[in-house]
């Protein structure tokens, strides 16, 4: 729930803080991890009655189909996403030079001006229609991507939508053995002192006129607490949080408005019912990933034929008529009739229900980064966009912000015209 740092430890770890400025690929190389091998497969978008778009093995044919159905909307989409991502990538230069931001608005403004801040207040559909993307393309393709990633509609904010669409265009990373190895590898690399316990609350005290935080926690050995000069809170501070309190703060630290989107992941080992998708002969079913349009009668958001986290050179996907492992994403648990609709028969079903992403229509305000003098909040960045990369950027920003504030290096915080400053520093 929290990351805590003592004064002596913090002042001796400038090098490890600087290491966080590297990209995910560099993390993987430093940690000795391998890029997970990709297994070829085709995707399609299902409307509940038929496939509105199907991927083929031929790149030029795919482009022709996109043009035939949607004109140059896909080119306008790509140009829009690339423009957003090109500006977003500035954050890595800023952080490499030690610059930090005390609010999410300041961070966004440094990357793309007020336009980036406004992208958290207006929908991705509205933004794309403005740049010439057709309504049909939004309803078919954009809706399908957002349903599979955020489990929400095209009304999500434009910035979150851009991040989701960028990830859908390929060239993303996965680690052999599972992405969780990045976290465990970083903990091992930094030699962090991890206390295996659940934090229950933080109370404010003072020492020599400076804030001192008492962190209370529960573990298998019972209750405990410790005092820290600096605390980073990473658990979401929304109304549904339980057994986590702030004490002695004036004004009080209240819950932030907003809620999280419930999501259900069902991992099914069974035989796909290809007839439901219009293929009576299962041997002819060509797709390994199925996205869906925003159709009221559809009870699932997406499904895909998944592969192991470790992929050997001899690995091959199951043939469509064979039993395979499918992941089905939905907003409600699938009942037996719905499972029977998707699968002719199945051996096992493993269901995980969780609060995945912010429900972006629940609030328009962004949470703060600084809760108190040396008390920082990391997870608010999810209300800008939720992804591993965004959390990594936010973590780096909090580390730099805490470091610069501790050493009173205010010239490295919330600076304007940073692109010019970085160029002159080079």
mmCIF file of C-alpha atoms in Angstrom:
data_model
loop_
_atom_site.group_PDB
_atom_site.id
_atom_site.type_symbol
_atom_site.label_atom_id
_atom_site.label_comp_id
_atom_site.label_asym_id
_atom_site.label_seq_id
_atom_site.Cartn_x
_atom_site.Cartn_y
_atom_site.Cartn_z
ATOM 1 C CA UNK A 1 0.000 0.000 0.000
ATOM 2 C CA UNK A 2 2.858 2.403 0.681
ATOM 3 C CA UNK A 3 6.507 2.997 -0.041
ATOM 4 C CA UNK A 4 8.409 4.526 2.855
ATOM 5 C CA UNK A 5 11.902 5.937 3.023
ATOM 6 C CA UNK A 6 14.054 6.965 5.953
ATOM 7 C CA UNK A 7 16.178 10.108 5.623
ATOM 8 C CA UNK A 8 19.548 8.336 5.691
ATOM 9 C CA UNK A 9 18.447 5.713 3.169
ATOM 10 C CA UNK A 10 16.955 8.308 0.820
ATOM 11 C CA UNK A 11 19.997 10.569 0.634
ATOM 12 C CA UNK A 12 22.196 7.626 -0.326
ATOM 13 C CA UNK A 13 20.048 6.370 -3.207
ATOM 14 C CA UNK A 14 20.284 9.030 -5.877
ATOM 15 C CA UNK A 15 21.759 6.538 -8.338
ATOM 16 C CA UNK A 16 18.918 4.062 -7.986
ATOM 17 C CA UNK A 17 16.368 6.876 -8.436
ATOM 18 C CA UNK A 18 18.087 7.939 -11.658
ATOM 19 C CA UNK A 19 17.841 4.364 -12.941
ATOM 20 C CA UNK A 20 14.059 4.716 -13.172
ATOM 21 C CA UNK A 21 14.393 7.077 -16.152
ATOM 22 C CA UNK A 22 15.052 4.141 -18.484
ATOM 23 C CA UNK A 23 12.406 2.680 -20.763
ATOM 24 C CA UNK A 24 10.736 -0.669 -20.112
ATOM 25 C CA UNK A 25 13.017 -2.360 -22.639
ATOM 26 C CA UNK A 26 16.037 -1.109 -20.724
ATOM 27 C CA UNK A 27 14.511 -2.406 -17.488
ATOM 28 C CA UNK A 28 14.220 -5.819 -19.084
ATOM 29 C CA UNK A 29 17.859 -5.788 -20.209
ATOM 30 C CA UNK A 30 19.150 -4.627 -16.811
ATOM 31 C CA UNK A 31 17.155 -7.300 -15.005
ATOM 32 C CA UNK A 32 18.342 -10.033 -17.350
ATOM 33 C CA UNK A 33 14.812 -10.770 -18.607
ATOM 34 C CA UNK A 34 13.823 -11.846 -22.100
ATOM 35 C CA UNK A 35 11.234 -10.477 -24.491
ATOM 36 C CA UNK A 36 8.354 -12.933 -24.733
ATOM 37 C CA UNK A 37 8.152 -14.480 -28.179
ATOM 38 C CA UNK A 38 5.012 -13.604 -30.108
ATOM 39 C CA UNK A 39 2.792 -16.271 -31.637
ATOM 40 C CA UNK A 40 1.028 -15.349 -34.853
ATOM 41 C CA UNK A 41 -2.742 -15.066 -34.848
ATOM 42 C CA UNK A 42 -5.539 -13.151 -36.555
ATOM 43 C CA UNK A 43 -8.123 -10.845 -34.989
ATOM 44 C CA UNK A 44 -11.698 -9.913 -35.880
ATOM 45 C CA UNK A 45 -14.430 -7.609 -34.598
ATOM 46 C CA UNK A 46 -17.801 -9.239 -33.834
ATOM 47 C CA UNK A 47 -21.098 -7.323 -33.710
ATOM 48 C CA UNK A 48 -23.197 -10.065 -32.149
ATOM 49 C CA UNK A 49 -24.501 -11.171 -35.536
ATOM 50 C CA UNK A 50 -21.490 -11.103 -37.848
ATOM 51 C CA UNK A 51 -17.886 -9.973 -38.142
ATOM 52 C CA UNK A 52 -17.696 -6.335 -39.189
ATOM 53 C CA UNK A 53 -13.944 -6.509 -39.771
ATOM 54 C CA UNK A 54 -11.627 -9.489 -40.266
ATOM 55 C CA UNK A 55 -7.847 -9.618 -40.311
ATOM 56 C CA UNK A 56 -6.086 -11.706 -42.946
ATOM 57 C CA UNK A 57 -2.554 -12.997 -43.430
ATOM 58 C CA UNK A 58 -1.875 -10.346 -46.075
ATOM 59 C CA UNK A 59 -0.944 -6.836 -44.938
ATOM 60 C CA UNK A 60 -2.022 -5.111 -48.162
ATOM 61 C CA UNK A 61 -5.383 -6.861 -48.104
ATOM 62 C CA UNK A 62 -5.926 -5.688 -44.529
ATOM 63 C CA UNK A 63 -5.218 -2.109 -45.593
ATOM 64 C CA UNK A 64 -7.574 -2.441 -48.547
ATOM 65 C CA UNK A 65 -10.382 -3.711 -46.307
ATOM 66 C CA UNK A 66 -9.872 -0.817 -43.878
ATOM 67 C CA UNK A 67 -9.977 1.654 -46.753
ATOM 68 C CA UNK A 68 -13.016 -0.022 -48.334
ATOM 69 C CA UNK A 69 -15.027 0.052 -45.099
ATOM 70 C CA UNK A 70 -13.800 3.275 -43.488
ATOM 71 C CA UNK A 71 -11.990 5.398 -46.065
ATOM 72 C CA UNK A 72 -8.845 7.030 -44.651
ATOM 73 C CA UNK A 73 -10.115 7.001 -41.060
ATOM 74 C CA UNK A 74 -7.433 4.529 -40.017
ATOM 75 C CA UNK A 75 -4.724 6.876 -41.360
ATOM 76 C CA UNK A 76 -6.210 9.834 -39.504
ATOM 77 C CA UNK A 77 -6.359 7.709 -36.351
ATOM 78 C CA UNK A 78 -2.709 6.708 -36.720
ATOM 79 C CA UNK A 79 -1.607 10.301 -37.261
ATOM 80 C CA UNK A 80 -3.554 11.446 -34.188
ATOM 81 C CA UNK A 81 -2.132 8.712 -31.959
ATOM 82 C CA UNK A 82 1.414 9.291 -33.228
ATOM 83 C CA UNK A 83 1.136 13.029 -32.523
ATOM 84 C CA UNK A 84 -0.005 12.354 -28.958
ATOM 85 C CA UNK A 85 2.684 9.737 -28.340
ATOM 86 C CA UNK A 86 5.457 11.885 -29.835
ATOM 87 C CA UNK A 87 4.646 14.623 -27.326
ATOM 88 C CA UNK A 88 4.193 12.133 -24.487
ATOM 89 C CA UNK A 89 7.688 10.733 -25.088
ATOM 90 C CA UNK A 90 9.124 14.086 -23.985
ATOM 91 C CA UNK A 91 8.630 12.955 -20.399
ATOM 92 C CA UNK A 92 11.610 10.609 -20.680
ATOM 93 C CA UNK A 93 13.927 13.475 -21.627
ATOM 94 C CA UNK A 94 12.588 15.618 -18.799
ATOM 95 C CA UNK A 95 13.046 12.858 -16.258
ATOM 96 C CA UNK A 96 16.512 11.985 -17.535
ATOM 97 C CA UNK A 97 17.477 15.585 -16.646
ATOM 98 C CA UNK A 98 15.885 15.331 -13.201
ATOM 99 C CA UNK A 99 12.762 17.450 -13.757
ATOM 100 C CA UNK A 100 9.581 16.667 -11.811
ATOM 101 C CA UNK A 101 6.011 17.947 -11.478
ATOM 102 C CA UNK A 102 3.910 18.544 -8.387
ATOM 103 C CA UNK A 103 0.564 17.914 -10.088
ATOM 104 C CA UNK A 104 -0.784 15.829 -12.928
ATOM 105 C CA UNK A 105 -1.990 18.979 -14.678
ATOM 106 C CA UNK A 106 1.545 20.447 -14.648
ATOM 107 C CA UNK A 107 2.973 17.191 -15.990
ATOM 108 C CA UNK A 108 0.472 17.077 -18.848
ATOM 109 C CA UNK A 109 0.891 20.777 -19.604
ATOM 110 C CA UNK A 110 4.665 20.354 -19.941
ATOM 111 C CA UNK A 111 4.123 17.657 -22.588
ATOM 112 C CA UNK A 112 1.297 19.012 -24.706
ATOM 113 C CA UNK A 113 0.142 22.322 -23.240
ATOM 114 C CA UNK A 114 -3.473 22.915 -22.289
ATOM 115 C CA UNK A 115 -4.520 20.567 -25.102
ATOM 116 C CA UNK A 116 -3.249 17.569 -23.092
ATOM 117 C CA UNK A 117 -5.069 18.738 -19.974
ATOM 118 C CA UNK A 118 -8.255 19.159 -22.008
ATOM 119 C CA UNK A 119 -7.849 15.600 -23.290
ATOM 120 C CA UNK A 120 -8.681 14.377 -19.778
ATOM 121 C CA UNK A 121 -11.996 16.253 -19.897
ATOM 122 C CA UNK A 122 -13.403 15.334 -23.318
ATOM 123 C CA UNK A 123 -14.132 11.954 -24.896
ATOM 124 C CA UNK A 124 -11.948 10.109 -27.353
ATOM 125 C CA UNK A 125 -14.925 9.891 -29.738
ATOM 126 C CA UNK A 126 -15.282 13.661 -29.807
ATOM 127 C CA UNK A 127 -11.556 14.163 -30.403
ATOM 128 C CA UNK A 128 -11.399 11.632 -33.237
ATOM 129 C CA UNK A 129 -14.480 12.973 -34.985
ATOM 130 C CA UNK A 130 -12.854 16.410 -34.942
ATOM 131 C CA UNK A 131 -9.808 15.141 -36.857
ATOM 132 C CA UNK A 132 -11.948 13.496 -39.533
ATOM 133 C CA UNK A 133 -12.398 9.936 -38.285
ATOM 134 C CA UNK A 134 -15.836 8.671 -39.315
ATOM 135 C CA UNK A 135 -18.587 7.717 -36.883
ATOM 136 C CA UNK A 136 -18.697 4.213 -38.339
ATOM 137 C CA UNK A 137 -14.980 3.704 -37.633
ATOM 138 C CA UNK A 138 -15.485 4.943 -34.067
ATOM 139 C CA UNK A 139 -18.474 2.621 -33.544
ATOM 140 C CA UNK A 140 -16.764 -0.447 -35.002
ATOM 141 C CA UNK A 141 -13.023 -0.235 -34.358
ATOM 142 C CA UNK A 142 -12.452 2.314 -31.595
ATOM 143 C CA UNK A 143 -15.289 0.924 -29.485
ATOM 144 C CA UNK A 144 -13.947 -2.625 -29.882
ATOM 145 C CA UNK A 145 -10.433 -1.662 -28.771
ATOM 146 C CA UNK A 146 -11.667 0.261 -25.720
ATOM 147 C CA UNK A 147 -14.029 -2.553 -24.698
ATOM 148 C CA UNK A 148 -11.152 -5.027 -24.780
ATOM 149 C CA UNK A 149 -8.721 -2.779 -22.886
ATOM 150 C CA UNK A 150 -10.688 -0.581 -20.467
ATOM 151 C CA UNK A 151 -14.015 -2.411 -20.642
ATOM 152 C CA UNK A 152 -15.699 0.927 -21.371
ATOM 153 C CA UNK A 153 -17.169 2.889 -24.255
ATOM 154 C CA UNK A 154 -15.848 5.565 -26.605
ATOM 155 C CA UNK A 155 -16.826 8.140 -23.973
ATOM 156 C CA UNK A 156 -13.572 7.551 -22.059
ATOM 157 C CA UNK A 157 -11.301 10.634 -22.002
ATOM 158 C CA UNK A 158 -9.226 11.249 -25.110
ATOM 159 C CA UNK A 159 -5.859 10.867 -23.367
ATOM 160 C CA UNK A 160 -6.753 7.477 -21.888
ATOM 161 C CA UNK A 161 -8.161 6.462 -25.263
ATOM 162 C CA UNK A 162 -4.970 7.467 -27.052
ATOM 163 C CA UNK A 163 -2.891 5.322 -24.701
ATOM 164 C CA UNK A 164 -5.185 2.359 -25.236
ATOM 165 C CA UNK A 165 -5.135 2.767 -29.018
ATOM 166 C CA UNK A 166 -1.333 3.105 -29.038
ATOM 167 C CA UNK A 167 -1.054 -0.230 -27.247
ATOM 168 C CA UNK A 168 -3.380 -1.862 -29.757
ATOM 169 C CA UNK A 169 -1.104 -1.020 -32.696
ATOM 170 C CA UNK A 170 1.541 -3.571 -31.795
ATOM 171 C CA UNK A 171 5.212 -3.195 -30.806
ATOM 172 C CA UNK A 172 4.264 -3.658 -27.158
ATOM 173 C CA UNK A 173 6.405 -5.642 -24.744
ATOM 174 C CA UNK A 174 5.743 -8.746 -22.715
ATOM 175 C CA UNK A 175 8.312 -10.510 -20.557
ATOM 176 C CA UNK A 176 9.016 -14.218 -20.858
ATOM 177 C CA UNK A 177 7.748 -15.751 -17.639
ATOM 178 C CA UNK A 178 5.210 -12.978 -17.034
ATOM 179 C CA UNK A 179 5.357 -9.191 -16.589
ATOM 180 C CA UNK A 180 5.325 -9.681 -12.819
ATOM 181 C CA UNK A 181 9.047 -10.535 -13.110
ATOM 182 C CA UNK A 182 9.723 -6.836 -13.794
ATOM 183 C CA UNK A 183 8.432 -5.947 -10.319
ATOM 184 C CA UNK A 184 10.231 -8.736 -8.480
ATOM 185 C CA UNK A 185 13.395 -8.011 -10.459
ATOM 186 C CA UNK A 186 13.332 -4.309 -9.555
ATOM 187 C CA UNK A 187 12.848 -5.122 -5.881
ATOM 188 C CA UNK A 188 15.869 -7.399 -6.020
ATOM 189 C CA UNK A 189 17.954 -4.849 -7.945
ATOM 190 C CA UNK A 190 17.257 -1.978 -5.533
ATOM 191 C CA UNK A 191 17.715 -4.204 -2.454
ATOM 192 C CA UNK A 192 14.578 -2.672 -0.979
ATOM 193 C CA UNK A 193 13.602 -3.606 2.559
ATOM 194 C CA UNK A 194 10.147 -5.080 2.038
ATOM 195 C CA UNK A 195 7.875 -5.613 5.040
ATOM 196 C CA UNK A 196 5.286 -8.283 4.097
ATOM 197 C CA UNK A 197 2.293 -6.606 5.704
ATOM 198 C CA UNK A 198 -0.883 -4.691 4.893
ATOM 199 C CA UNK A 199 -0.828 -1.001 5.740
ATOM 200 C CA UNK A 200 -3.892 0.046 7.745
ATOM 201 C CA UNK A 201 -3.247 3.746 8.293
ATOM 202 C CA UNK A 202 -0.931 6.742 8.419
ATOM 203 C CA UNK A 203 -0.857 9.331 11.186
ATOM 204 C CA UNK A 204 0.929 12.672 11.131
ATOM 205 C CA UNK A 205 3.429 13.622 13.825
ATOM 206 C CA UNK A 206 6.155 16.254 13.921
ATOM 207 C CA UNK A 207 9.873 16.230 14.725
ATOM 208 C CA UNK A 208 11.930 19.418 14.933
ATOM 209 C CA UNK A 209 9.276 21.280 12.982
ATOM 210 C CA UNK A 210 9.162 18.708 10.168
ATOM 211 C CA UNK A 211 6.475 16.201 9.334
ATOM 212 C CA UNK A 212 6.989 12.671 10.619
ATOM 213 C CA UNK A 213 4.671 9.863 9.548
ATOM 214 C CA UNK A 214 3.710 6.822 11.563
ATOM 215 C CA UNK A 215 2.743 3.938 9.294
ATOM 216 C CA UNK A 216 0.643 1.248 10.943
ATOM 217 C CA UNK A 217 0.387 -2.233 9.455
ATOM 218 C CA UNK A 218 -0.853 -5.765 10.042
ATOM 219 C CA UNK A 219 1.089 -8.928 9.237
ATOM 220 C CA UNK A 220 0.901 -12.600 10.057
ATOM 221 C CA UNK A 221 2.877 -11.794 13.193
ATOM 222 C CA UNK A 222 0.380 -9.174 14.365
ATOM 223 C CA UNK A 223 0.191 -5.397 14.316
ATOM 224 C CA UNK A 224 3.166 -3.072 14.002
ATOM 225 C CA UNK A 225 4.182 0.466 13.094
ATOM 226 C CA UNK A 226 7.220 2.524 12.115
ATOM 227 C CA UNK A 227 8.086 6.204 11.678
ATOM 228 C CA UNK A 228 9.230 7.661 8.353
ATOM 229 C CA UNK A 229 10.239 11.036 6.996
ATOM 230 C CA UNK A 230 8.642 10.347 3.641
ATOM 231 C CA UNK A 231 5.759 8.159 2.450
ATOM 232 C CA UNK A 232 4.412 7.321 -1.009
ATOM 233 C CA UNK A 233 0.846 5.989 -1.059
ATOM 234 C CA UNK A 234 0.123 3.672 -3.972
ATOM 235 C CA UNK A 235 -3.262 2.232 -2.999
ATOM 236 C CA UNK A 236 -6.198 3.938 -4.778
ATOM 237 C CA UNK A 237 -7.796 6.548 -2.511
ATOM 238 C CA UNK A 238 -11.371 6.185 -3.701
ATOM 239 C CA UNK A 239 -14.515 5.675 -1.588
ATOM 240 C CA UNK A 240 -14.493 1.862 -1.789
ATOM 241 C CA UNK A 241 -11.157 1.527 0.020
ATOM 242 C CA UNK A 242 -11.431 -0.277 3.374
ATOM 243 C CA UNK A 243 -9.464 -0.325 6.631
ATOM 244 C CA UNK A 244 -7.126 2.492 5.594
ATOM 245 C CA UNK A 245 -7.184 5.768 7.490
ATOM 246 C CA UNK A 246 -5.341 9.081 7.730
ATOM 247 C CA UNK A 247 -5.110 10.573 11.221
ATOM 248 C CA UNK A 248 -4.034 13.956 12.665
ATOM 249 C CA UNK A 249 -4.083 15.711 9.288
ATOM 250 C CA UNK A 250 -5.490 19.229 9.095
ATOM 251 C CA UNK A 251 -7.289 19.673 6.810
ATOM 252 C CA UNK A 252 -8.252 15.976 6.698
ATOM 253 C CA UNK A 253 -7.237 13.857 3.709
ATOM 254 C CA UNK A 254 -10.555 12.772 2.263
ATOM 255 C CA UNK A 255 -11.508 10.172 -0.316
ATOM 256 C CA UNK A 256 -11.244 11.367 -3.891
ATOM 257 C CA UNK A 257 -14.344 11.170 -6.094
ATOM 258 C CA UNK A 258 -14.608 8.360 -8.572
ATOM 259 C CA UNK A 259 -15.081 4.622 -8.807
ATOM 260 C CA UNK A 260 -13.374 1.687 -10.473
ATOM 261 C CA UNK A 261 -14.668 -0.395 -13.347
ATOM 262 C CA UNK A 262 -15.492 -3.987 -12.347
ATOM 263 C CA UNK A 263 -14.171 -6.611 -14.719
ATOM 264 C CA UNK A 264 -14.392 -10.372 -14.908
ATOM 265 C CA UNK A 265 -11.735 -12.560 -16.503
ATOM 266 C CA UNK A 266 -12.786 -16.130 -17.266
ATOM 267 C CA UNK A 267 -10.063 -18.556 -18.354
ATOM 268 C CA UNK A 268 -11.788 -21.444 -20.093
ATOM 269 C CA UNK A 269 -10.188 -24.685 -21.268
ATOM 270 C CA UNK A 270 -12.558 -26.049 -23.845
ATOM 271 C CA UNK A 271 -13.834 -26.352 -27.415
ATOM 272 C CA UNK A 272 -14.902 -23.075 -29.026
ATOM 273 C CA UNK A 273 -18.448 -22.977 -30.401
ATOM 274 C CA UNK A 274 -17.493 -21.588 -33.794
ATOM 275 C CA UNK A 275 -21.113 -21.880 -35.012
ATOM 276 C CA UNK A 276 -22.041 -18.922 -32.784
ATOM 277 C CA UNK A 277 -19.617 -16.822 -34.840
ATOM 278 C CA UNK A 278 -20.919 -18.056 -38.191
ATOM 279 C CA UNK A 279 -18.506 -20.968 -38.784
ATOM 280 C CA UNK A 280 -20.407 -24.319 -38.622
ATOM 281 C CA UNK A 281 -17.177 -26.203 -39.356
ATOM 282 C CA UNK A 282 -14.751 -25.472 -36.468
ATOM 283 C CA UNK A 283 -11.766 -26.400 -38.643
ATOM 284 C CA UNK A 284 -12.411 -23.279 -40.746
ATOM 285 C CA UNK A 285 -12.467 -20.812 -37.835
ATOM 286 C CA UNK A 286 -9.408 -18.576 -38.467
ATOM 287 C CA UNK A 287 -9.278 -16.161 -35.511
ATOM 288 C CA UNK A 288 -7.379 -16.243 -32.234
ATOM 289 C CA UNK A 289 -8.663 -12.917 -30.926
ATOM 290 C CA UNK A 290 -12.237 -11.623 -31.029
ATOM 291 C CA UNK A 291 -13.151 -8.052 -30.147
ATOM 292 C CA UNK A 292 -16.734 -6.822 -29.940
ATOM 293 C CA UNK A 293 -18.707 -3.705 -30.798
ATOM 294 C CA UNK A 294 -20.781 -1.853 -28.220
ATOM 295 C CA UNK A 295 -23.917 -3.949 -28.773
ATOM 296 C CA UNK A 296 -26.416 -4.246 -25.866
ATOM 297 C CA UNK A 297 -27.024 -7.968 -26.364
ATOM 298 C CA UNK A 298 -23.341 -8.917 -26.256
ATOM 299 C CA UNK A 299 -22.437 -10.349 -22.852
ATOM 300 C CA UNK A 300 -18.647 -10.291 -23.290
ATOM 301 C CA UNK A 301 -16.157 -7.578 -24.243
ATOM 302 C CA UNK A 302 -13.459 -9.689 -25.889
ATOM 303 C CA UNK A 303 -11.958 -13.152 -25.951
ATOM 304 C CA UNK A 304 -8.653 -14.545 -27.119
ATOM 305 C CA UNK A 305 -6.798 -17.812 -27.414
ATOM 306 C CA UNK A 306 -3.993 -17.344 -24.873
ATOM 307 C CA UNK A 307 -0.496 -18.787 -24.820
ATOM 308 C CA UNK A 308 1.737 -19.730 -21.871
ATOM 309 C CA UNK A 309 3.956 -17.059 -20.311
ATOM 310 C CA UNK A 310 6.939 -19.201 -21.376
ATOM 311 C CA UNK A 311 6.823 -20.003 -25.090
ATOM 312 C CA UNK A 312 9.212 -22.647 -26.357
ATOM 313 C CA UNK A 313 10.493 -22.787 -29.900
ATOM 314 C CA UNK A 314 8.344 -25.864 -30.533
ATOM 315 C CA UNK A 315 5.135 -24.264 -29.233
ATOM 316 C CA UNK A 316 2.169 -24.077 -31.596
ATOM 317 C CA UNK A 317 -1.378 -22.923 -31.161
ATOM 318 C CA UNK A 318 -4.106 -25.532 -30.966
ATOM 319 C CA UNK A 319 -6.075 -26.116 -34.124
ATOM 320 C CA UNK A 320 -9.521 -24.452 -34.015
ATOM 321 C CA UNK A 321 -11.279 -27.793 -33.626
ATOM 322 C CA UNK A 322 -9.081 -28.743 -30.643
ATOM 323 C CA UNK A 323 -9.566 -27.857 -27.003
ATOM 324 C CA UNK A 324 -7.638 -24.675 -26.197
ATOM 325 C CA UNK A 325 -7.342 -22.147 -23.395
ATOM 326 C CA UNK A 326 -9.434 -19.024 -23.981
ATOM 327 C CA UNK A 327 -9.605 -15.838 -21.945
ATOM 328 C CA UNK A 328 -13.007 -14.159 -21.929
ATOM 329 C CA UNK A 329 -13.368 -10.579 -20.666
ATOM 330 C CA UNK A 330 -16.784 -9.484 -19.434
ATOM 331 C CA UNK A 331 -18.387 -7.066 -16.994
ATOM 332 C CA UNK A 332 -20.404 -9.774 -15.233
ATOM 333 C CA UNK A 333 -19.583 -13.421 -14.446
ATOM 334 C CA UNK A 334 -20.646 -15.711 -17.273
ATOM 335 C CA UNK A 335 -23.540 -18.023 -16.448
ATOM 336 C CA UNK A 336 -23.798 -21.582 -17.743
ATOM 337 C CA UNK A 337 -25.944 -20.599 -20.717
ATOM 338 C CA UNK A 338 -23.450 -17.935 -21.801
ATOM 339 C CA UNK A 339 -20.562 -20.397 -21.469
ATOM 340 C CA UNK A 340 -22.563 -22.873 -23.536
ATOM 341 C CA UNK A 341 -23.054 -20.164 -26.167
ATOM 342 C CA UNK A 342 -19.305 -19.604 -26.514
ATOM 343 C CA UNK A 343 -18.095 -23.195 -26.035
ATOM 344 C CA UNK A 344 -19.384 -26.542 -27.266
ATOM 345 C CA UNK A 345 -17.932 -28.092 -24.116
ATOM 346 C CA UNK A 346 -15.205 -27.260 -21.624
ATOM 347 C CA UNK A 347 -13.005 -28.947 -19.041
ATOM 348 C CA UNK A 348 -12.500 -26.091 -16.606
ATOM 349 C CA UNK A 349 -13.389 -22.451 -15.922
ATOM 350 C CA UNK A 350 -11.319 -20.174 -13.683
ATOM 351 C CA UNK A 351 -12.963 -16.838 -12.855
ATOM 352 C CA UNK A 352 -11.306 -13.709 -11.445
ATOM 353 C CA UNK A 353 -13.357 -10.650 -10.546
ATOM 354 C CA UNK A 354 -11.469 -7.431 -9.887
ATOM 355 C CA UNK A 355 -11.577 -3.654 -10.033
ATOM 356 C CA UNK A 356 -9.493 -3.045 -13.130
ATOM 357 C CA UNK A 357 -9.457 0.556 -14.314
ATOM 358 C CA UNK A 358 -11.039 3.837 -13.217
ATOM 359 C CA UNK A 359 -14.579 4.304 -14.444
ATOM 360 C CA UNK A 360 -13.783 7.350 -16.470
ATOM 361 C CA UNK A 361 -17.305 8.732 -16.559
ATOM 362 C CA UNK A 362 -17.404 8.898 -12.740
ATOM 363 C CA UNK A 363 -15.379 12.104 -12.314
ATOM 364 C CA UNK A 364 -13.673 14.843 -14.327
ATOM 365 C CA UNK A 365 -11.148 15.965 -11.690
ATOM 366 C CA UNK A 366 -7.595 14.656 -11.342
ATOM 367 C CA UNK A 367 -6.283 13.637 -7.889
ATOM 368 C CA UNK A 368 -3.282 15.497 -6.405
ATOM 369 C CA UNK A 369 0.260 14.130 -6.258
ATOM 370 C CA UNK A 370 1.234 15.902 -3.016
ATOM 371 C CA UNK A 371 -1.055 15.018 -0.090
ATOM 372 C CA UNK A 372 1.091 16.692 2.570
ATOM 373 C CA UNK A 373 4.645 17.948 3.065
ATOM 374 C CA UNK A 374 6.457 14.673 2.288
ATOM 375 C CA UNK A 375 3.414 12.503 1.652
ATOM 376 C CA UNK A 376 2.899 11.634 -2.015
ATOM 377 C CA UNK A 377 0.191 9.845 -3.985
ATOM 378 C CA UNK A 378 1.129 7.686 -6.956
ATOM 379 C CA UNK A 379 -2.053 6.033 -8.230
ATOM 380 C CA UNK A 380 -3.812 9.248 -9.227
ATOM 381 C CA UNK A 381 -2.138 8.965 -12.626
ATOM 382 C CA UNK A 382 -4.585 6.179 -13.492
ATOM 383 C CA UNK A 383 -7.267 8.863 -13.875
ATOM 384 C CA UNK A 384 -5.183 10.302 -16.733
ATOM 385 C CA UNK A 385 -4.602 6.887 -18.308
ATOM 386 C CA UNK A 386 -4.079 3.468 -16.813
ATOM 387 C CA UNK A 387 -1.193 1.303 -18.009
ATOM 388 C CA UNK A 388 2.108 -0.124 -16.805
ATOM 389 C CA UNK A 389 4.010 2.610 -18.613
ATOM 390 C CA UNK A 390 1.940 5.394 -17.056
ATOM 391 C CA UNK A 391 2.532 3.973 -13.574
ATOM 392 C CA UNK A 392 6.273 3.730 -14.271
ATOM 393 C CA UNK A 393 6.342 7.366 -15.410
ATOM 394 C CA UNK A 394 4.358 8.442 -12.338
ATOM 395 C CA UNK A 395 6.688 6.506 -10.032
ATOM 396 C CA UNK A 396 9.728 8.177 -11.573
ATOM 397 C CA UNK A 397 8.065 11.566 -11.227
ATOM 398 C CA UNK A 398 7.264 11.014 -7.547
ATOM 399 C CA UNK A 399 10.822 9.832 -6.883
ATOM 400 C CA UNK A 400 12.289 12.937 -8.554
ATOM 401 C CA UNK A 401 9.758 15.247 -6.926
ATOM 402 C CA UNK A 402 10.510 13.870 -3.467
ATOM 403 C CA UNK A 403 14.252 14.063 -4.095
ATOM 404 C CA UNK A 404 14.152 17.649 -5.400
ATOM 405 C CA UNK A 405 11.893 18.852 -2.584
ATOM 406 C CA UNK A 406 14.099 17.163 0.019
ATOM 407 C CA UNK A 407 17.184 18.948 -1.303
ATOM 408 C CA UNK A 408 15.285 22.188 -2.013
ATOM 409 C CA UNK A 409 16.198 22.023 -5.692
ATOM 410 C CA UNK A 410 13.126 23.996 -6.747
ATOM 411 C CA UNK A 411 14.599 24.763 -10.194
ATOM 412 C CA UNK A 412 13.819 21.137 -11.063
ATOM 413 C CA UNK A 413 10.101 21.339 -10.180
ATOM 414 C CA UNK A 414 7.234 22.612 -12.378
ATOM 415 C CA UNK A 415 9.510 24.430 -14.795
ATOM 416 C CA UNK A 416 8.064 26.025 -17.932
ATOM 417 C CA UNK A 417 9.358 25.659 -21.501
ATOM 418 C CA UNK A 418 11.216 22.488 -20.612
ATOM 419 C CA UNK A 419 11.933 21.474 -24.204
ATOM 420 C CA UNK A 420 14.075 24.623 -24.587
ATOM 421 C CA UNK A 421 15.766 24.034 -21.216
ATOM 422 C CA UNK A 422 16.620 20.424 -22.069
ATOM 423 C CA UNK A 423 18.096 21.426 -25.440
ATOM 424 C CA UNK A 424 20.295 24.088 -23.831
ATOM 425 C CA UNK A 425 21.459 21.599 -21.193
ATOM 426 C CA UNK A 426 22.582 19.242 -23.946
#
